[in-house]
C-alpha atoms as a printed R data frame, in Angstrom:
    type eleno elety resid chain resno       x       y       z
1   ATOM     1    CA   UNK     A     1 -15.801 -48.469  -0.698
2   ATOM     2    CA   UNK     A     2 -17.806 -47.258  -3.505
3   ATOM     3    CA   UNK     A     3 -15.897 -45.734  -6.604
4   ATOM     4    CA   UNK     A     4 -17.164 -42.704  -5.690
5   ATOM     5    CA   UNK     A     5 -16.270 -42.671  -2.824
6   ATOM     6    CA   UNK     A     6 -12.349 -43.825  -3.917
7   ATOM     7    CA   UNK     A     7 -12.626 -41.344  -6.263
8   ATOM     8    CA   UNK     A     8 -13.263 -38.195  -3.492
9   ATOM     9    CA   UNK     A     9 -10.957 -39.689  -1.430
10  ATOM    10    CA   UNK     A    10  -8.054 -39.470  -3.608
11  ATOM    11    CA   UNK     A    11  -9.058 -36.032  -4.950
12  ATOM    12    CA   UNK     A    12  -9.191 -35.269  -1.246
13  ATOM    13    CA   UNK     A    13  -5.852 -36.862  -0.918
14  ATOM    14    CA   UNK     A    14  -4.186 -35.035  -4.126
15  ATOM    15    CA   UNK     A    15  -5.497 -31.328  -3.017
16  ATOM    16    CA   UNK     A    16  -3.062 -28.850  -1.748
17  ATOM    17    CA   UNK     A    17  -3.190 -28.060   2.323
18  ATOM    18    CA   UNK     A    18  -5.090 -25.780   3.645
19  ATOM    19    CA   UNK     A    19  -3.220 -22.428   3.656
20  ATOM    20    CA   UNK     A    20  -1.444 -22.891   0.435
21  ATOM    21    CA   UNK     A    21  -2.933 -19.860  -0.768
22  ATOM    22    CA   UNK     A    22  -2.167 -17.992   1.377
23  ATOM    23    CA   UNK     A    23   1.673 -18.941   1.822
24  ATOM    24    CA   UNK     A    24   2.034 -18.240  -1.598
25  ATOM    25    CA   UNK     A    25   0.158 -14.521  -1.641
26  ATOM    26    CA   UNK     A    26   2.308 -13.231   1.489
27  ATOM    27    CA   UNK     A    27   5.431 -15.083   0.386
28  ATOM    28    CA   UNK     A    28   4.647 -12.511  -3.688
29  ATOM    29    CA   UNK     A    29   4.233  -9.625  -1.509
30  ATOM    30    CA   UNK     A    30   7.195  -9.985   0.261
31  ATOM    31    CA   UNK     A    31   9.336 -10.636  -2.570
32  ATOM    32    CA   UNK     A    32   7.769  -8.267  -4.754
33  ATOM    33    CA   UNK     A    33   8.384  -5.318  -2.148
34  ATOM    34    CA   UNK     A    34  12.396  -6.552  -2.146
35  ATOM    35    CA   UNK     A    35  12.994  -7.451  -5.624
36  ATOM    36    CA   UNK     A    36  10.340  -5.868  -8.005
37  ATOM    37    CA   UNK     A    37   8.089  -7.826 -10.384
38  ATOM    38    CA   UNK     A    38  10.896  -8.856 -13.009
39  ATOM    39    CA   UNK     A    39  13.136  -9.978  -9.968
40  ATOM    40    CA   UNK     A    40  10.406 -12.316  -8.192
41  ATOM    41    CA   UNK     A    41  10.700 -15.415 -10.128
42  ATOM    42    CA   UNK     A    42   8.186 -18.299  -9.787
43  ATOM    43    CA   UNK     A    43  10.537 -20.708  -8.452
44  ATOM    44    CA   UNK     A    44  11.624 -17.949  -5.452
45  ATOM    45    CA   UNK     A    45   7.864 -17.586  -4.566
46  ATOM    46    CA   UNK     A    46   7.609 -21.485  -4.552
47  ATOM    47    CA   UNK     A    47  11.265 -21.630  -1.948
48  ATOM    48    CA   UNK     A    48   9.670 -18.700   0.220
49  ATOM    49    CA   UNK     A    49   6.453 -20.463   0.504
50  ATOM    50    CA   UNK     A    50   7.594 -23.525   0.652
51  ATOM    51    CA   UNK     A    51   5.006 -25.353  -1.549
52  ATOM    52    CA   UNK     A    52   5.584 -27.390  -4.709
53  ATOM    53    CA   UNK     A    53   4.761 -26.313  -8.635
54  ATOM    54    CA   UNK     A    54   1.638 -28.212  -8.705
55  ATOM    55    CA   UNK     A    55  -0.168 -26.167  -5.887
56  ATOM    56    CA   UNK     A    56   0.563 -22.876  -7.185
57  ATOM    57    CA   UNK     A    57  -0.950 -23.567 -10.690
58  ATOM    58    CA   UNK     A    58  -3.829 -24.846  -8.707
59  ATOM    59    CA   UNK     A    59  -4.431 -21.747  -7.139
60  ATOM    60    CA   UNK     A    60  -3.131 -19.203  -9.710
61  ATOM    61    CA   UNK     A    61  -3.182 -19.179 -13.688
62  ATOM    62    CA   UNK     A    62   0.870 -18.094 -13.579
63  ATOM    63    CA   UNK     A    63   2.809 -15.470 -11.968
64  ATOM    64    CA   UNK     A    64   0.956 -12.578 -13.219
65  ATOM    65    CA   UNK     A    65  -2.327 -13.858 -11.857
66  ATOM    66    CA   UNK     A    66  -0.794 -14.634  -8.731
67  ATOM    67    CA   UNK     A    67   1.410 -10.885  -8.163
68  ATOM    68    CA   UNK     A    68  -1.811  -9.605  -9.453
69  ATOM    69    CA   UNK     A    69  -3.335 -10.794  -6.345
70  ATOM    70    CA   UNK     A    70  -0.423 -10.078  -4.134
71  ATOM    71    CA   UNK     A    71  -0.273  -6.570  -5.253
72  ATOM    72    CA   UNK     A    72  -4.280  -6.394  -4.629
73  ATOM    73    CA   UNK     A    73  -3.895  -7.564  -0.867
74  ATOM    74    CA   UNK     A    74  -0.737  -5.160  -0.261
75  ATOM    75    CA   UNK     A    75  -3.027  -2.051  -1.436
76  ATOM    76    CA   UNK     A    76  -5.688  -3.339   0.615
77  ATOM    77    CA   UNK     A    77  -3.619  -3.805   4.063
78  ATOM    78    CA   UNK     A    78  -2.188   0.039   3.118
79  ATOM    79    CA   UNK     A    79  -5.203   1.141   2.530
80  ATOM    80    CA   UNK     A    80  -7.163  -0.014   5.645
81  ATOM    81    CA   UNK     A    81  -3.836   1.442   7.791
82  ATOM    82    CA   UNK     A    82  -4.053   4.601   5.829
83  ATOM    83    CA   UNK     A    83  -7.776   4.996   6.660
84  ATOM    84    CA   UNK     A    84  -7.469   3.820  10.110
85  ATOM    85    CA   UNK     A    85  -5.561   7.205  10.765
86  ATOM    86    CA   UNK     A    86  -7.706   9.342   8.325
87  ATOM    87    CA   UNK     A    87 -10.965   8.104  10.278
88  ATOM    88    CA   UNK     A    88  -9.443   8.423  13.654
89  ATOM    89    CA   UNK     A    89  -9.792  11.592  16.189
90  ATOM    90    CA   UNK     A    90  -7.984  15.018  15.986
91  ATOM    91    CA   UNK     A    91  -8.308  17.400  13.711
92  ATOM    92    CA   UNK     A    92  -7.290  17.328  10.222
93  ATOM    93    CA   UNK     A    93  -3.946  18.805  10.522
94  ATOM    94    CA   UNK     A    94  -3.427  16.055  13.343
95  ATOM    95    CA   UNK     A    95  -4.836  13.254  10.862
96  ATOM    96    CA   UNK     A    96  -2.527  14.222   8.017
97  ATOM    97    CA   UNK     A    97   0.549  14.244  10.563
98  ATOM    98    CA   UNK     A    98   0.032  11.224  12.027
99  ATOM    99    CA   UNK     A    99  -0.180   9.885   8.381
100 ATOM   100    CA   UNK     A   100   2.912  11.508   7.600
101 ATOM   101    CA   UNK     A   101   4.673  10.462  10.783
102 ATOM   102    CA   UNK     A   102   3.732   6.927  11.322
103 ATOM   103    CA   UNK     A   103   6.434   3.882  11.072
104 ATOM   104    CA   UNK     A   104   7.741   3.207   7.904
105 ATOM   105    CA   UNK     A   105  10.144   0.940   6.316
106 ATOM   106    CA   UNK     A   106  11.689   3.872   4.300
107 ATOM   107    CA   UNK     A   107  14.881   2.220   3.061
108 ATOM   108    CA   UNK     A   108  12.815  -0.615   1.624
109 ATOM   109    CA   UNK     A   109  10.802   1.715  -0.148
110 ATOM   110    CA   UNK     A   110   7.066   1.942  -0.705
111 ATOM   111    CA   UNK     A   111   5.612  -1.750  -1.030
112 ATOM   112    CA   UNK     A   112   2.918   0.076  -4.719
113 ATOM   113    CA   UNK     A   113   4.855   2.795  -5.460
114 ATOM   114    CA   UNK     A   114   7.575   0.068  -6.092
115 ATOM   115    CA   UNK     A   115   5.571  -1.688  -8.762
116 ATOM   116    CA   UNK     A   116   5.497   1.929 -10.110
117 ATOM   117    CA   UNK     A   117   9.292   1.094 -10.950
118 ATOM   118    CA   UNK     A   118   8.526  -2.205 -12.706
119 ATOM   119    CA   UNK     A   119   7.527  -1.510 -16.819
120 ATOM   120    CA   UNK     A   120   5.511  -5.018 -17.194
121 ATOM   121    CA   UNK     A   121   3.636  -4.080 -14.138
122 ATOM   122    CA   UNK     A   122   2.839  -0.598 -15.505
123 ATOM   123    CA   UNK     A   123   1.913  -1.322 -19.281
124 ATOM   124    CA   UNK     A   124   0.050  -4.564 -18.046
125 ATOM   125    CA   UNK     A   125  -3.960  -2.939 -17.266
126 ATOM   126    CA   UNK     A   126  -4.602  -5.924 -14.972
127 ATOM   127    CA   UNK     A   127  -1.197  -5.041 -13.026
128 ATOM   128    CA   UNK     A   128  -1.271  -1.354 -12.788
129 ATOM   129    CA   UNK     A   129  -5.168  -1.146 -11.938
130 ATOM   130    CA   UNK     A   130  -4.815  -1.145  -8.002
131 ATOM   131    CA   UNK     A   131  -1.785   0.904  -8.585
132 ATOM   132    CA   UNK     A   132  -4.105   3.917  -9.965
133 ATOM   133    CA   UNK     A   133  -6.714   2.676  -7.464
134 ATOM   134    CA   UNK     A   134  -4.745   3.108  -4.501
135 ATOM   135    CA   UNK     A   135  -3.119   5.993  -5.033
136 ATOM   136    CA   UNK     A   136  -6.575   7.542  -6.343
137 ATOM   137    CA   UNK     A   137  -8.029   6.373  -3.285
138 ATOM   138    CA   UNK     A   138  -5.323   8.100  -1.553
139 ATOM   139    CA   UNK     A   139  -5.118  11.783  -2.446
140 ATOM   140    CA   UNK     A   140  -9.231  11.641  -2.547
141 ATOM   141    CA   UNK     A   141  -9.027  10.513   1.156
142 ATOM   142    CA   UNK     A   142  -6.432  13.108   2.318
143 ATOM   143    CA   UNK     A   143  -8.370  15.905   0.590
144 ATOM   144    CA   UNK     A   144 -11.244  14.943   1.741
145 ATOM   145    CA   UNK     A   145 -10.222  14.981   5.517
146 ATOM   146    CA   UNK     A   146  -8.438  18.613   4.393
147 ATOM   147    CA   UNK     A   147 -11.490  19.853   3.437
148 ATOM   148    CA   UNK     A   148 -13.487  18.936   6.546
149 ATOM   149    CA   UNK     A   149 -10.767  20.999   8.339
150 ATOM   150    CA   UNK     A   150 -11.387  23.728   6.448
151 ATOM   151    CA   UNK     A   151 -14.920  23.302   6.828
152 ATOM   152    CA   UNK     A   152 -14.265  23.258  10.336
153 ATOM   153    CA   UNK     A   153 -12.304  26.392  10.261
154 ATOM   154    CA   UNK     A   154  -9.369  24.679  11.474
155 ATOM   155    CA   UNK     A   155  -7.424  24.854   8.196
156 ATOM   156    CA   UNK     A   156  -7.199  28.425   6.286
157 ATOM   157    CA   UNK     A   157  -9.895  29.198   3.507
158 ATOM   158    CA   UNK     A   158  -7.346  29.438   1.317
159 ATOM   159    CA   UNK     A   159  -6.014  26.041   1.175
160 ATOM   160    CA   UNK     A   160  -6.928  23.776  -2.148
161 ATOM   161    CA   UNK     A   161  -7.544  20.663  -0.574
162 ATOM   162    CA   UNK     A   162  -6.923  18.636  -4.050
163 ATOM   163    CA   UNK     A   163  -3.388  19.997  -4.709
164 ATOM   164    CA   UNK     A   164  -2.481  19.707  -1.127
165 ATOM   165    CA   UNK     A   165  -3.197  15.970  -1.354
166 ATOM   166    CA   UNK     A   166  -1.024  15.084  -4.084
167 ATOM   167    CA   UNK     A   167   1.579  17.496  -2.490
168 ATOM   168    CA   UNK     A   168   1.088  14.807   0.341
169 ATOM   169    CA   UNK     A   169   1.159  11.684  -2.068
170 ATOM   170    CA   UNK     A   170   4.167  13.114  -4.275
171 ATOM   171    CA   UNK     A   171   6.201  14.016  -1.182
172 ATOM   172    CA   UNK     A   172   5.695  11.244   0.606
173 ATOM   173    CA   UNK     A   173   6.786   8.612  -2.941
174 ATOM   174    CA   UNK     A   174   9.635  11.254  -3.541
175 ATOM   175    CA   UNK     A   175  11.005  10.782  -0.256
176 ATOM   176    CA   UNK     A   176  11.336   7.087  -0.360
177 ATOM   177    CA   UNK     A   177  13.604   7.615  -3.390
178 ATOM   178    CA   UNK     A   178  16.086   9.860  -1.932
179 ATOM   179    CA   UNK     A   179  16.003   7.730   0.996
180 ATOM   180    CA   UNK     A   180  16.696   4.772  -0.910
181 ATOM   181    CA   UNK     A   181  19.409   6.766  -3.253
182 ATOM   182    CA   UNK     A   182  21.055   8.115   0.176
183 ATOM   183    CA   UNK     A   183  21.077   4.651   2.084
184 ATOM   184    CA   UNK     A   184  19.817   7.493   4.751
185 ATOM   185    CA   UNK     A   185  16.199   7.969   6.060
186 ATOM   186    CA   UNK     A   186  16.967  11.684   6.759
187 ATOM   187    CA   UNK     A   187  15.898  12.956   3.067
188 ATOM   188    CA   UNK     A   188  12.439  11.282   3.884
189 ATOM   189    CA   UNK     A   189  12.216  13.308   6.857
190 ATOM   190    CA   UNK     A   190  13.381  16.083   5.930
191 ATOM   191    CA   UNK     A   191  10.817  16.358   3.004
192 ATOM   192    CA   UNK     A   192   8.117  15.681   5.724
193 ATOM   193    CA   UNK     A   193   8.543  17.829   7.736
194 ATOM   194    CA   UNK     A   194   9.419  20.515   5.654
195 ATOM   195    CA   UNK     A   195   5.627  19.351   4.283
196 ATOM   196    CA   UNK     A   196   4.305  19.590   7.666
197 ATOM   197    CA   UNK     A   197   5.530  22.981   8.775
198 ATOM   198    CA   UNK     A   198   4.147  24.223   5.073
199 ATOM   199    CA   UNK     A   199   0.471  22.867   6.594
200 ATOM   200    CA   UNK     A   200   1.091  23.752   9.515
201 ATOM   201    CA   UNK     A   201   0.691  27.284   8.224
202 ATOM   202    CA   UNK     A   202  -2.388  27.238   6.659
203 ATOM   203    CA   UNK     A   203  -3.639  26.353  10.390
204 ATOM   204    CA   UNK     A   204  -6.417  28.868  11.833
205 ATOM   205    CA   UNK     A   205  -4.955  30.693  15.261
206 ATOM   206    CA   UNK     A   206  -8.003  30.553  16.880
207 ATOM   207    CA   UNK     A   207  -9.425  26.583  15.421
208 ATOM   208    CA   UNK     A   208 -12.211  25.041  17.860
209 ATOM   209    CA   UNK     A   209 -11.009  21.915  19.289
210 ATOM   210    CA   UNK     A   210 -11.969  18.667  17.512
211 ATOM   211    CA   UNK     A   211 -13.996  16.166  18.439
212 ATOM   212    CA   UNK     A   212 -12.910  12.687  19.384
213 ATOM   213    CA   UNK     A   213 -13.762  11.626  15.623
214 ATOM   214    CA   UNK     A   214 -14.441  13.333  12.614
């Protein structure tokens, strides 16, 4: 065998498995949603994982580069959920309901608005950008799917589609903290549905029926 040859073979040898990458992005987002960015220490995400020191500093820079990208691919899964409802049928009283209603972990809290919590992740720009970029995306969606509905005359005239939203977005972070302060899930719900019946009033009594999808 040529030198060469030795030589890719033993890189080939030396480089992590295939799917180290992974393990160690899902293994961050799972300890960052139950301990926080100061609480996930390098050596936990290496025991959840199950990989050694050398293949995470072959993939990642250090722990901020890799919760960077953890925190990325958690705003990304919540995002494609979130839109999965926004984009679905109904109309846009049913879309924001079914956003509002749909399973939640409550007592773990919310897997961003947690990182909200942690003060390196919010005076670090890297950190906090899909922080601001998910909850942007957020209240720009939900107005934008309240506005169609008023559009539609389902939803009154009235109704400001832009402070609606981030009556959605703050009621929605604010419940997961009096869940999590009452060990209880019923503050969440009550603070939804005391949301729901407020947009529930600004529904049109005579609203044509929706389409399959908006």
């Amino acid at each position: 065998m040529s030198n060469s040859a030795q030589n890719g073979a033993a890189a080939e040898s030396q480089a992590p498995p295939a799917g180290t990458r992974e393990r160690l992005v899902t293994s961050t987002q799972e300890l960052l949603w139950e301990r926080g960015y100061v609480g996930t220490s390098p050596k936990a995400i290496l025991q959840r994982a199950g990989v050694g020191q050398g293949s995470m500093y072959h993939h990642f820079a250090g722990k901020s580069d890799l919760a960077l990208a953890a925190i990325r691919r958690t705003a990304e899964d919540m995002t494609a959920a979130a839109e999965e409802i926004f984009a679905g049928p109904g109309t846009a009283y049913d879309r924001v309901e079914a956003y509002l209603l749909r399973e939640r972990r409550v007592l773990r809290g919310c897997p961003i608005g947690r990182m909200t919590q942690d003060r390196d992740v919010v005076q670090d720009p890297e950190l906090r950008a899909p922080l601001d970029e998910m909850f942007g995306w957020l209240q720009h969606r939900i107005a934008e799917v309240l506005t169609e509905g008023r559009r539609r005359g389902e939803l009154s005239a009235g109704l400001d589609p832009a402070a609606t939203a981030a009556s959605v977005a703050a009621v929605v972070q604010g419940g997961y903290v009096l869940a999590r302060a009452a060990e209880d899930t019923a503050p969440f719900d009550a603070a939804v549905h005391g949301l729901l019946a407020l947009l529930a009033a600004q529904r049109t009594p005579d609203r044509p029926a929706a389409p399959d999808a908006p």
